[in-house]
JSON list of C-alpha atoms in Angstrom, two decimals:
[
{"chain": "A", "resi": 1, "resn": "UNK", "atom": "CA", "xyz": [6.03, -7.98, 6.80]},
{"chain": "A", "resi": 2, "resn": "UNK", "atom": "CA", "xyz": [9.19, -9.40, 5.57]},
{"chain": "A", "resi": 3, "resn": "UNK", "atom": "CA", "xyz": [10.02, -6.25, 3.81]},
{"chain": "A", "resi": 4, "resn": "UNK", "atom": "CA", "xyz": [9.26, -4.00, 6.47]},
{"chain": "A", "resi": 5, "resn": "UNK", "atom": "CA", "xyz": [11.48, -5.87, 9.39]},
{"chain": "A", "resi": 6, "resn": "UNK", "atom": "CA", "xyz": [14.40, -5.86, 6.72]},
{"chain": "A", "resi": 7, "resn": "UNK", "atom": "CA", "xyz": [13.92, -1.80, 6.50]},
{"chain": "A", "resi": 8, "resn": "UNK", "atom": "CA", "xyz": [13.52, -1.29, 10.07]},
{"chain": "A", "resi": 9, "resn": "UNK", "atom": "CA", "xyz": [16.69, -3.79, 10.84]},
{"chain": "A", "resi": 10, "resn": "UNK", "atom": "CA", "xyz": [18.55, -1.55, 7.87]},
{"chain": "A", "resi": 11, "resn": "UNK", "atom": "CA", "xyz": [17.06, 2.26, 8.91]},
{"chain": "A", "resi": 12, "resn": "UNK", "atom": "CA", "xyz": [20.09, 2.61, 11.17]},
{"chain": "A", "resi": 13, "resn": "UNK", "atom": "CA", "xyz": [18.13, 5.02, 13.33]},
{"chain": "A", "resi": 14, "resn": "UNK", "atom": "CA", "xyz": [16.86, 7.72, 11.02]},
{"chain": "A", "resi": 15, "resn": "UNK", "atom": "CA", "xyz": [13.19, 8.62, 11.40]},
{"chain": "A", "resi": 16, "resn": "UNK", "atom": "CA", "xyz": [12.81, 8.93, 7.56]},
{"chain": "A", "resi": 17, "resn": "UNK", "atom": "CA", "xyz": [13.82, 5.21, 6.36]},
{"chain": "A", "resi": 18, "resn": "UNK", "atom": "CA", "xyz": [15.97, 5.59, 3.08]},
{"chain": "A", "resi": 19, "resn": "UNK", "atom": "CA", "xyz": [17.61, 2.51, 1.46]},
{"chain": "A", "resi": 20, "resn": "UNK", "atom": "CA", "xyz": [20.77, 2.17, -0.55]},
{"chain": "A", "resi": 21, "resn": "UNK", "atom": "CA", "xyz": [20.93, 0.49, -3.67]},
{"chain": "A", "resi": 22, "resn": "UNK", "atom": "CA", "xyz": [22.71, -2.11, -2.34]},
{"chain": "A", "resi": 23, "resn": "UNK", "atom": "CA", "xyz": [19.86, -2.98, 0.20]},
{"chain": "A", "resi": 24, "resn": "UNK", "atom": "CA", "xyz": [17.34, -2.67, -1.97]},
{"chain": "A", "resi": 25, "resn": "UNK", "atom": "CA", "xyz": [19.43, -5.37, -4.11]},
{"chain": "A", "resi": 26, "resn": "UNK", "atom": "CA", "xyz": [19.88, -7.66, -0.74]},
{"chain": "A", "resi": 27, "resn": "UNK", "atom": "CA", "xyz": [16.50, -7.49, -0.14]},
{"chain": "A", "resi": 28, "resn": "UNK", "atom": "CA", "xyz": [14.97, -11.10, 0.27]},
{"chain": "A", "resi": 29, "resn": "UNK", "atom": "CA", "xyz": [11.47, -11.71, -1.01]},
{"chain": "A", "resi": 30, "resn": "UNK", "atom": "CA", "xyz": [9.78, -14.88, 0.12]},
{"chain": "A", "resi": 31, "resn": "UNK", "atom": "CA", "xyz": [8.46, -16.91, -2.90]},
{"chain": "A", "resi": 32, "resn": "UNK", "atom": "CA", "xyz": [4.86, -18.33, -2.28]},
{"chain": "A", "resi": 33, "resn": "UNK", "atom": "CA", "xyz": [4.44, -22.11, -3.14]},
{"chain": "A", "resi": 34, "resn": "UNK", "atom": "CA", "xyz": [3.22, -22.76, -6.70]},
{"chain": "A", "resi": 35, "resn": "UNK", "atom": "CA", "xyz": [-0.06, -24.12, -5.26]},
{"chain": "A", "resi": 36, "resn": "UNK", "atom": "CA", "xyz": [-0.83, -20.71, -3.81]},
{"chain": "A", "resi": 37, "resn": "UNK", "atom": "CA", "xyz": [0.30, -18.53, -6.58]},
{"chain": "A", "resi": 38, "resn": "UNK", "atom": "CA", "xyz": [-2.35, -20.53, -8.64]},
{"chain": "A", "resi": 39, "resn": "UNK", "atom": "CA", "xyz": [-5.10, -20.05, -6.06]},
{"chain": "A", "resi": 40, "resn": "UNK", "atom": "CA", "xyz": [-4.42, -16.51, -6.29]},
{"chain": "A", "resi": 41, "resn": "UNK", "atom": "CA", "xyz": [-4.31, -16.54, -9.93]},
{"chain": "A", "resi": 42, "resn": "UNK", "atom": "CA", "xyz": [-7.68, -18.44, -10.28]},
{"chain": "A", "resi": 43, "resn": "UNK", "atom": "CA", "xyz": [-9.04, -15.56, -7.55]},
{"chain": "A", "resi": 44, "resn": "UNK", "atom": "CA", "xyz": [-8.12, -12.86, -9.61]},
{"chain": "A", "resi": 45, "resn": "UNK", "atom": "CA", "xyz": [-9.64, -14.84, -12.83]},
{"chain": "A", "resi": 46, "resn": "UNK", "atom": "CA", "xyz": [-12.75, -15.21, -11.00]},
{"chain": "A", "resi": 47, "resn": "UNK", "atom": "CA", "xyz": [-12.89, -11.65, -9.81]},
{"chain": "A", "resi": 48, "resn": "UNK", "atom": "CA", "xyz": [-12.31, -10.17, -13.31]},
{"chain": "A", "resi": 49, "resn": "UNK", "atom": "CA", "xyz": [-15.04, -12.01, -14.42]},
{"chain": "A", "resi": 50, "resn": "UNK", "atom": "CA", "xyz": [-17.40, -11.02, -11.83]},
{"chain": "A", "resi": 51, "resn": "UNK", "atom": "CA", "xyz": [-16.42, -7.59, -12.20]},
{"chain": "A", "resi": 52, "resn": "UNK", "atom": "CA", "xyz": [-17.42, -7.70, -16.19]},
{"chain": "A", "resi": 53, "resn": "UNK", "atom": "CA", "xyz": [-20.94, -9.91, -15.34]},
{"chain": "A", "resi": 54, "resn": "UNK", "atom": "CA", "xyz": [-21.68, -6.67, -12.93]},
{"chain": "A", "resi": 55, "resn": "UNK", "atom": "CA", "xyz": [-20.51, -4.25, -15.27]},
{"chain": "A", "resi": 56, "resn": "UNK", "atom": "CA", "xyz": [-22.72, -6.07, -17.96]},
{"chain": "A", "resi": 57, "resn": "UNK", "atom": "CA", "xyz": [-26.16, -6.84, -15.36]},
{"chain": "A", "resi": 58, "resn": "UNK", "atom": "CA", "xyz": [-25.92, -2.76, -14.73]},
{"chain": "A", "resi": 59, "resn": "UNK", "atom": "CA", "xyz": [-25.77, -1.84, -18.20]},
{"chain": "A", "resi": 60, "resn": "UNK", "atom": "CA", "xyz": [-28.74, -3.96, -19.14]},
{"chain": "A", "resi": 61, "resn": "UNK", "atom": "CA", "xyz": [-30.81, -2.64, -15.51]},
{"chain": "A", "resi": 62, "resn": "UNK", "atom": "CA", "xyz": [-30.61, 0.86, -16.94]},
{"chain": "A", "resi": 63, "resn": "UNK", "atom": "CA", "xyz": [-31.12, -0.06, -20.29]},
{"chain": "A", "resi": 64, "resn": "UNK", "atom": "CA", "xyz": [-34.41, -1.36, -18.71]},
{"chain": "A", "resi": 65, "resn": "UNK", "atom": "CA", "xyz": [-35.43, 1.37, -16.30]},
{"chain": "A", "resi": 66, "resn": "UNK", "atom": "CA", "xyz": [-34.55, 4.26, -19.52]},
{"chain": "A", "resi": 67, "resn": "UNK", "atom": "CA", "xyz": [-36.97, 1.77, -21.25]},
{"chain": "A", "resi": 68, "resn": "UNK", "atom": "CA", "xyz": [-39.71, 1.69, -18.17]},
{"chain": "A", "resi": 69, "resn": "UNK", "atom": "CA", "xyz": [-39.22, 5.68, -17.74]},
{"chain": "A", "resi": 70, "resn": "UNK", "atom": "CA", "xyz": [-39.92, 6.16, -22.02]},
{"chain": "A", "resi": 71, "resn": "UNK", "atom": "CA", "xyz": [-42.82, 4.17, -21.86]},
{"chain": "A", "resi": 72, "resn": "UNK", "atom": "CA", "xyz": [-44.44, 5.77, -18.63]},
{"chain": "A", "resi": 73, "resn": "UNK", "atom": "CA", "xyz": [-44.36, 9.23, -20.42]},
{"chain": "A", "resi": 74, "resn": "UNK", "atom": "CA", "xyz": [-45.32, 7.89, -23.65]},
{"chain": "A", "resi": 75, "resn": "UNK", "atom": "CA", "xyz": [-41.89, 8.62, -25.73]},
{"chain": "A", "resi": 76, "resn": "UNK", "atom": "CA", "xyz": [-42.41, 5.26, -27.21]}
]
């Protein structure tokens, strides 16, 4: 939201927003407090690892229903 207020406030009318170089350098980004850049951190650990336990839980229900599928027409 920050961002977008400073590039309305700097547009200077156009429809099509364009920045200078020198805007883009003044440009202030808010810093989050180091208490919340770990909670993110930690939430994007977590999620990672979630996304790899899924990835691994599918790849093991196939495995299985291949396995079912072989032994109901008697490939096995």
């Amino acid at each position: 939201q920050v961002g977008q207020m400073q590039m309305k406030r700097d547009s200077g009318g156009s429809i099509i927003n364009h920045w200078k170089i020198d805007q883009i350098k003044n440009l202030e980004i808010p810093l989050l407090t180091h208490d919340t850049q770990k909670k993110i951190e930690n939430l994007c650990c977590e999620s990672f690892s979630k996304r790899k336990q899924a990835k691994q839980l599918l790849e093991e229900a196939k495995h299985k229903v291949e396995e079912m599928i072989e032994k109901e027409a008697g490939v096995k």
